[in-house]
Structure formats: structure tokens, C-alpha cells
mmCIF file of C-alpha atoms in Angstrom:
data_model
loop_
_atom_site.group_PDB
_atom_site.id
_atom_site.type_symbol
_atom_site.label_atom_id
_atom_site.label_comp_id
_atom_site.label_asym_id
_atom_site.label_seq_id
_atom_site.Cartn_x
_atom_site.Cartn_y
_atom_site.Cartn_z
ATOM 1 C CA MET A 27 4.916 139.485 -30.310
ATOM 2 C CA VAL A 28 3.136 142.255 -32.215
ATOM 3 C CA ARG A 29 5.117 144.014 -34.949
ATOM 4 C CA PRO A 30 5.105 147.814 -35.179
ATOM 5 C CA SER A 31 3.147 149.689 -37.801
ATOM 6 C CA VAL A 32 5.683 152.040 -39.388
ATOM 7 C CA SER A 33 5.025 155.343 -41.166
ATOM 8 C CA LEU A 34 7.612 157.658 -42.717
ATOM 9 C CA LEU A 35 6.592 161.311 -42.974
ATOM 10 C CA PRO A 36 8.401 163.721 -45.329
ATOM 11 C CA PRO A 37 9.296 167.298 -44.414
ATOM 12 C CA SER A 38 6.475 169.811 -44.587
ATOM 13 C CA SER A 39 6.402 172.515 -47.233
ATOM 14 C CA GLU A 40 6.528 175.077 -44.403
ATOM 15 C CA GLN A 41 9.806 173.586 -43.152
ATOM 16 C CA LEU A 42 11.344 173.510 -46.600
ATOM 17 C CA SER A 43 10.428 177.135 -47.267
ATOM 18 C CA GLY A 44 12.229 177.953 -44.009
ATOM 19 C CA GLY A 45 15.405 176.198 -45.112
ATOM 20 C CA SER A 46 15.180 173.002 -43.035
ATOM 21 C CA ALA A 47 13.862 169.475 -43.509
ATOM 22 C CA THR A 48 12.807 166.941 -40.862
ATOM 23 C CA LEU A 49 11.714 163.413 -41.700
ATOM 24 C CA THR A 50 9.748 161.525 -39.043
ATOM 25 C CA CYS A 51 9.526 157.762 -38.604
ATOM 26 C CA LEU A 52 6.477 156.774 -36.516
ATOM 27 C CA LEU A 53 6.177 153.356 -34.845
ATOM 28 C CA SER A 54 2.922 152.288 -33.228
ATOM 29 C CA GLY A 55 0.985 149.379 -31.780
ATOM 30 C CA TYR A 56 3.845 147.016 -31.016
ATOM 31 C CA SER A 57 4.727 144.705 -28.149
ATOM 32 C CA PRO A 58 7.038 144.097 -26.351
ATOM 33 C CA GLN A 59 9.177 147.221 -26.310
ATOM 34 C CA GLY A 60 12.634 147.149 -27.856
ATOM 35 C CA ALA A 61 12.263 148.628 -31.363
ATOM 36 C CA VAL A 62 15.424 150.198 -32.811
ATOM 37 C CA VAL A 63 15.352 152.704 -35.687
ATOM 38 C CA SER A 64 18.110 153.429 -38.207
ATOM 39 C CA TRP A 65 18.181 155.847 -41.142
ATOM 40 C CA GLN A 66 19.577 155.568 -44.649
ATOM 41 C CA VAL A 67 19.906 158.122 -47.435
ATOM 42 C CA ASP A 68 20.457 156.622 -50.881
ATOM 43 C CA GLY A 69 21.482 153.349 -49.252
ATOM 44 C CA THR A 70 24.059 154.800 -46.857
ATOM 45 C CA GLU A 71 23.388 154.811 -43.116
ATOM 46 C CA VAL A 72 23.301 158.240 -41.481
ATOM 47 C CA THR A 73 23.521 159.023 -37.769
ATOM 48 C CA GLU A 74 24.028 162.801 -37.744
ATOM 49 C CA GLY A 75 20.816 164.717 -37.103
ATOM 50 C CA VAL A 76 18.974 161.657 -35.766
ATOM 51 C CA LEU A 77 16.881 161.942 -32.596
ATOM 52 C CA SER A 78 14.860 158.998 -31.276
ATOM 53 C CA SER A 79 12.156 159.243 -28.615
ATOM 54 C CA SER A 80 11.608 156.947 -25.667
ATOM 55 C CA GLU A 81 9.065 154.185 -26.132
ATOM 56 C CA GLU A 82 5.662 155.003 -24.641
ATOM 57 C CA GLU A 83 3.269 152.332 -23.401
ATOM 58 C CA LYS A 84 -0.532 152.433 -23.567
ATOM 59 C CA SER A 85 -2.716 149.405 -22.828
ATOM 60 C CA GLY A 86 0.206 147.051 -23.326
ATOM 61 C CA ARG A 87 1.197 148.401 -26.752
ATOM 62 C CA TYR A 88 4.179 150.637 -27.437
ATOM 63 C CA SER A 89 4.797 153.612 -29.700
ATOM 64 C CA SER A 90 7.884 155.670 -30.471
ATOM 65 C CA SER A 91 9.346 157.958 -33.096
ATOM 66 C CA SER A 92 12.637 158.958 -34.651
ATOM 67 C CA THR A 93 13.456 162.103 -36.603
ATOM 68 C CA LEU A 94 16.151 162.908 -39.144
ATOM 69 C CA SER A 95 16.860 166.639 -39.326
ATOM 70 C CA LEU A 96 18.603 168.046 -42.387
ATOM 71 C CA SER A 97 19.186 171.344 -44.104
ATOM 72 C CA ARG A 98 17.033 171.962 -47.158
ATOM 73 C CA GLU A 99 20.178 171.641 -49.289
ATOM 74 C CA SER A 100 20.983 168.201 -47.843
ATOM 75 C CA TRP A 101 17.371 167.082 -48.356
ATOM 76 C CA MET A 102 17.478 168.165 -52.002
ATOM 77 C CA GLY A 103 20.796 166.325 -52.433
ATOM 78 C CA GLY A 104 19.283 162.936 -51.598
ATOM 79 C CA GLU A 105 16.562 160.927 -53.344
ATOM 80 C CA LEU A 106 15.776 157.709 -51.441
ATOM 81 C CA TYR A 107 15.156 158.173 -47.702
ATOM 82 C CA SER A 108 14.646 155.042 -45.598
ATOM 83 C CA CYS A 109 13.718 154.343 -41.997
ATOM 84 C CA GLY A 110 14.733 150.838 -40.886
ATOM 85 C CA VAL A 111 13.071 149.258 -37.847
ATOM 86 C CA LEU A 112 14.469 146.258 -35.987
ATOM 87 C CA HIS A 113 11.972 144.773 -33.517
ATOM 88 C CA HIS A 114 13.632 141.787 -31.857
ATOM 89 C CA ASP A 115 14.248 139.293 -34.728
ATOM 90 C CA HIS A 116 12.085 141.144 -37.271
ATOM 91 C CA SER A 117 13.223 143.983 -39.519
ATOM 92 C CA GLN A 118 11.211 146.198 -41.853
ATOM 93 C CA THR A 119 11.885 149.327 -43.865
ATOM 94 C CA GLN A 120 9.766 152.264 -44.981
ATOM 95 C CA SER A 121 11.141 154.440 -47.770
ATOM 96 C CA LEU A 122 10.166 157.549 -49.674
ATOM 97 C CA HIS A 123 11.473 159.157 -52.834
ATOM 98 C CA ARG A 124 12.060 162.868 -52.431
ATOM 99 C CA SER A 125 10.938 163.522 -56.009
ATOM 100 C CA GLN A 126 7.617 161.772 -55.312
ATOM 101 C CA SER A 127 6.813 163.420 -51.970
ATOM 102 C CA GLY A 128 4.610 165.920 -53.737
ATOM 103 C CA PRO A 129 1.281 167.567 -52.987
ATOM 104 C CA MET A 130 -0.878 166.581 -50.039
ATOM 105 C CA VAL A 131 -3.820 164.334 -50.944
ATOM 106 C CA ARG A 132 -6.284 163.434 -48.184
ATOM 107 C CA PRO A 133 -7.268 159.801 -47.630
ATOM 108 C CA SER A 134 -10.633 158.393 -48.614
ATOM 109 C CA VAL A 135 -11.943 156.676 -45.474
ATOM 110 C CA SER A 136 -14.483 153.838 -45.256
ATOM 111 C CA LEU A 137 -15.753 152.164 -42.082
ATOM 112 C CA LEU A 138 -17.032 148.611 -42.499
ATOM 113 C CA PRO A 139 -19.225 146.937 -39.836
ATOM 114 C CA PRO A 140 -18.828 143.326 -38.674
ATOM 115 C CA SER A 141 -20.280 140.667 -40.965
ATOM 116 C CA SER A 142 -23.325 138.661 -39.945
ATOM 117 C CA GLU A 143 -21.162 135.535 -40.182
ATOM 118 C CA GLN A 144 -18.758 136.962 -37.596
ATOM 119 C CA LEU A 145 -21.564 137.957 -35.258
ATOM 120 C CA SER A 146 -23.172 134.529 -35.444
ATOM 121 C CA GLY A 147 -19.773 133.118 -34.478
ATOM 122 C CA GLY A 148 -19.566 135.330 -31.393
ATOM 123 C CA SER A 149 -17.059 137.939 -32.584
ATOM 124 C CA ALA A 150 -17.154 141.365 -34.231
ATOM 125 C CA THR A 151 -14.453 143.128 -36.262
ATOM 126 C CA LEU A 152 -14.833 146.661 -37.603
ATOM 127 C CA THR A 153 -12.500 147.715 -40.414
ATOM 128 C CA CYS A 154 -11.370 151.254 -41.252
ATOM 129 C CA LEU A 155 -9.991 151.489 -44.805
ATOM 130 C CA LEU A 156 -7.819 154.412 -45.963
ATOM 131 C CA SER A 157 -6.926 154.821 -49.627
ATOM 132 C CA GLY A 158 -5.506 157.165 -52.241
ATOM 133 C CA TYR A 159 -3.549 159.523 -49.991
ATOM 134 C CA SER A 160 -0.149 161.180 -50.127
ATOM 135 C CA PRO A 161 2.252 161.503 -48.453
ATOM 136 C CA GLN A 162 2.207 158.594 -46.017
ATOM 137 C CA GLY A 163 1.739 159.272 -42.320
ATOM 138 C CA ALA A 164 -1.959 158.658 -41.610
ATOM 139 C CA VAL A 165 -2.743 157.681 -38.014
ATOM 140 C CA VAL A 166 -5.989 155.926 -37.047
ATOM 141 C CA SER A 167 -7.756 156.004 -33.671
ATOM 142 C CA TRP A 168 -10.997 154.344 -32.556
ATOM 143 C CA GLN A 169 -13.848 155.542 -30.364
ATOM 144 C CA VAL A 170 -16.867 153.729 -28.987
ATOM 145 C CA ASP A 171 -19.663 156.025 -27.794
ATOM 146 C CA GLY A 172 -17.182 158.911 -27.672
ATOM 147 C CA THR A 173 -14.498 157.128 -25.628
ATOM 148 C CA GLU A 174 -11.165 156.211 -27.214
ATOM 149 C CA VAL A 175 -10.348 152.497 -27.238
ATOM 150 C CA THR A 176 -6.953 150.891 -27.870
ATOM 151 C CA GLU A 177 -7.550 147.276 -26.873
ATOM 152 C CA GLY A 178 -8.248 145.027 -29.843
ATOM 153 C CA VAL A 179 -6.886 147.551 -32.356
ATOM 154 C CA LEU A 180 -4.518 146.405 -35.106
ATOM 155 C CA SER A 181 -3.237 148.820 -37.755
ATOM 156 C CA SER A 182 -1.438 147.799 -40.928
ATOM 157 C CA SER A 183 1.659 149.393 -42.389
ATOM 158 C CA GLU A 184 1.063 151.839 -45.209
ATOM 159 C CA GLU A 185 1.391 150.435 -48.734
ATOM 160 C CA GLU A 186 2.428 152.567 -51.695
ATOM 161 C CA LYS A 187 1.294 152.250 -55.298
ATOM 162 C CA SER A 188 2.006 154.892 -57.945
ATOM 163 C CA GLY A 189 2.796 157.487 -55.294
ATOM 164 C CA ARG A 190 -0.466 157.027 -53.371
ATOM 165 C CA TYR A 191 -0.827 155.197 -50.056
ATOM 166 C CA SER A 192 -3.369 152.869 -48.528
ATOM 167 C CA SER A 193 -3.691 151.284 -45.090
ATOM 168 C CA SER A 194 -6.239 149.768 -42.760
ATOM 169 C CA SER A 195 -7.040 149.425 -39.084
ATOM 170 C CA THR A 196 -9.295 146.893 -37.388
ATOM 171 C CA LEU A 197 -11.110 146.913 -34.062
ATOM 172 C CA SER A 198 -11.828 143.385 -32.813
ATOM 173 C CA LEU A 199 -14.495 142.842 -30.155
ATOM 174 C CA SER A 200 -16.567 140.068 -28.707
ATOM 175 C CA ARG A 201 -20.183 140.004 -29.879
ATOM 176 C CA GLU A 202 -21.208 141.017 -26.336
ATOM 177 C CA ASN A 203 -18.977 144.116 -26.386
ATOM 178 C CA TRP A 204 -20.258 145.026 -29.851
ATOM 179 C CA MET A 205 -23.850 144.847 -28.620
ATOM 180 C CA GLU A 206 -23.039 147.124 -25.649
ATOM 181 C CA GLY A 207 -21.884 150.018 -27.853
ATOM 182 C CA GLU A 208 -23.922 152.108 -30.278
ATOM 183 C CA LEU A 209 -21.711 154.717 -31.977
ATOM 184 C CA TYR A 210 -18.460 153.369 -33.454
ATOM 185 C CA SER A 211 -16.004 155.881 -34.925
ATOM 186 C CA CYS A 212 -12.735 155.658 -36.820
ATOM 187 C CA GLY A 213 -10.700 158.879 -36.609
ATOM 188 C CA VAL A 214 -7.962 159.585 -39.151
ATOM 189 C CA LEU A 215 -5.216 162.168 -38.662
ATOM 190 C CA HIS A 216 -3.271 162.865 -41.853
ATOM 191 C CA HIS A 217 -0.634 165.466 -41.030
ATOM 192 C CA ASP A 218 -2.652 168.569 -40.025
ATOM 193 C CA HIS A 219 -6.021 167.257 -41.248
ATOM 194 C CA SER A 220 -8.426 165.094 -39.246
ATOM 195 C CA GLN A 221 -11.609 163.337 -40.332
ATOM 196 C CA THR A 222 -13.979 160.817 -38.787
ATOM 197 C CA GLN A 223 -16.194 158.048 -40.111
ATOM 198 C CA SER A 224 -18.903 156.673 -37.816
ATOM 199 C CA LEU A 225 -21.599 154.026 -37.830
ATOM 200 C CA HIS A 226 -24.519 153.231 -35.542
ATOM 201 C CA ARG A 227 -24.725 149.598 -34.486
ATOM 202 C CA SER A 228 -28.530 149.681 -34.440
ATOM 203 C CA GLN A 229 -28.512 150.658 -38.127
ATOM 204 C CA CYS A 230 -26.225 147.756 -39.121
ATOM 205 C CA GLU A 231 -28.642 145.040 -38.034
ATOM 206 C CA GLY A 232 -31.200 143.273 -40.146
#
């Protein structure tokens, strides 16, 4: 059983200026399928305006999404918006405060290579760290020598502190697989902005 990583995205400023508001709850990286999403506004469950996608499978892991569509007036009338996820016997909730879903701040991204201790033990884990961003909703992908990889990837849920978010994603490989690749890249999509951090294996040794 692998629990979903859950992100809750606020409405965009473009939507709000047009008079509407859509919140999006993103679930990724979980197994088996069977995640159920519910929505609450100020502690009260809402079902009107909710649309949930089918679960999509890729390399044995599932992803899905659910949206809550409101008028701008309804959005402004609420404060605490929550997306609840039930995955078999495990429940988790992501929430956002409307008053705190302010300006867009891009994540700082760091890519850490495997430690020498790991490599001497026959394994290799790369870690992509995201910090200091707002609002939540950063999605991480991995590439090895230009090809996307999904096996061995584990992404954390986003954690909030003082209105800024942080998260991480790891790529776990055997030492043999690590030695076969050269260019390792962590791609981060934060709403409409993408950035990449890369490292060369041959420059991590010694």
C-alpha cells in the first residue's frame, strides 16, 4: 500500500478576475487504486460543483484529481477550504485559507546526489527538495539521460509553515542503475512555471 501525495491548488487570479473560482485537489503516486475525495468549506461538506476524474495508472502507481467549482462570490464567502482523501483505511486532509492564498512565490529547488555510504551499500537515492513556495501545488518529475522515469519515485505531501510550502521527492535506484546513467534531472512544475535541476553522476564521484 502506497499512500497518495495530495496537493490542493487555489483558484488562479485569472479565474477570479473572470468571476469564477475552481479549487483542484491532486492525488499522485498511490497504489492500489480506490482513493475517494470529499470537499469541505469551513468544516461543512459540499457536493455541489464537485467533479472527480477517473484514476489513471502509470507504472503501477495511480493519480487522479477532483475539482470544486464556485462563483467568485461563494469563494469569497468561505475561508477554510479542505480536500479530504480516503485511501482504503487511511484518511488525510489538505486545507488552505482563502485569506492566505496570496501572491505566487516560486519554489527553491535543490537536487542532492546519493551519499557515499548508500553507494557502498549497493543503493542510490537522489533527493529533490522544494522550499519556500506559495501556493501549494508543485509537481515533481524525474528524468535520467532525458527519459522520464516513474519507478522508484516517492513524493511527499506538501507541508505548510507561515504560508509557505515545502516538499520533497526521492528517486531510489540500485547502485548498478545509478552507474548506468549520467544526467539526472528533477523537474518541478508550479502552476504555469517549470524549472529543472540536474546533476552529472561523473561529477559526484570522488
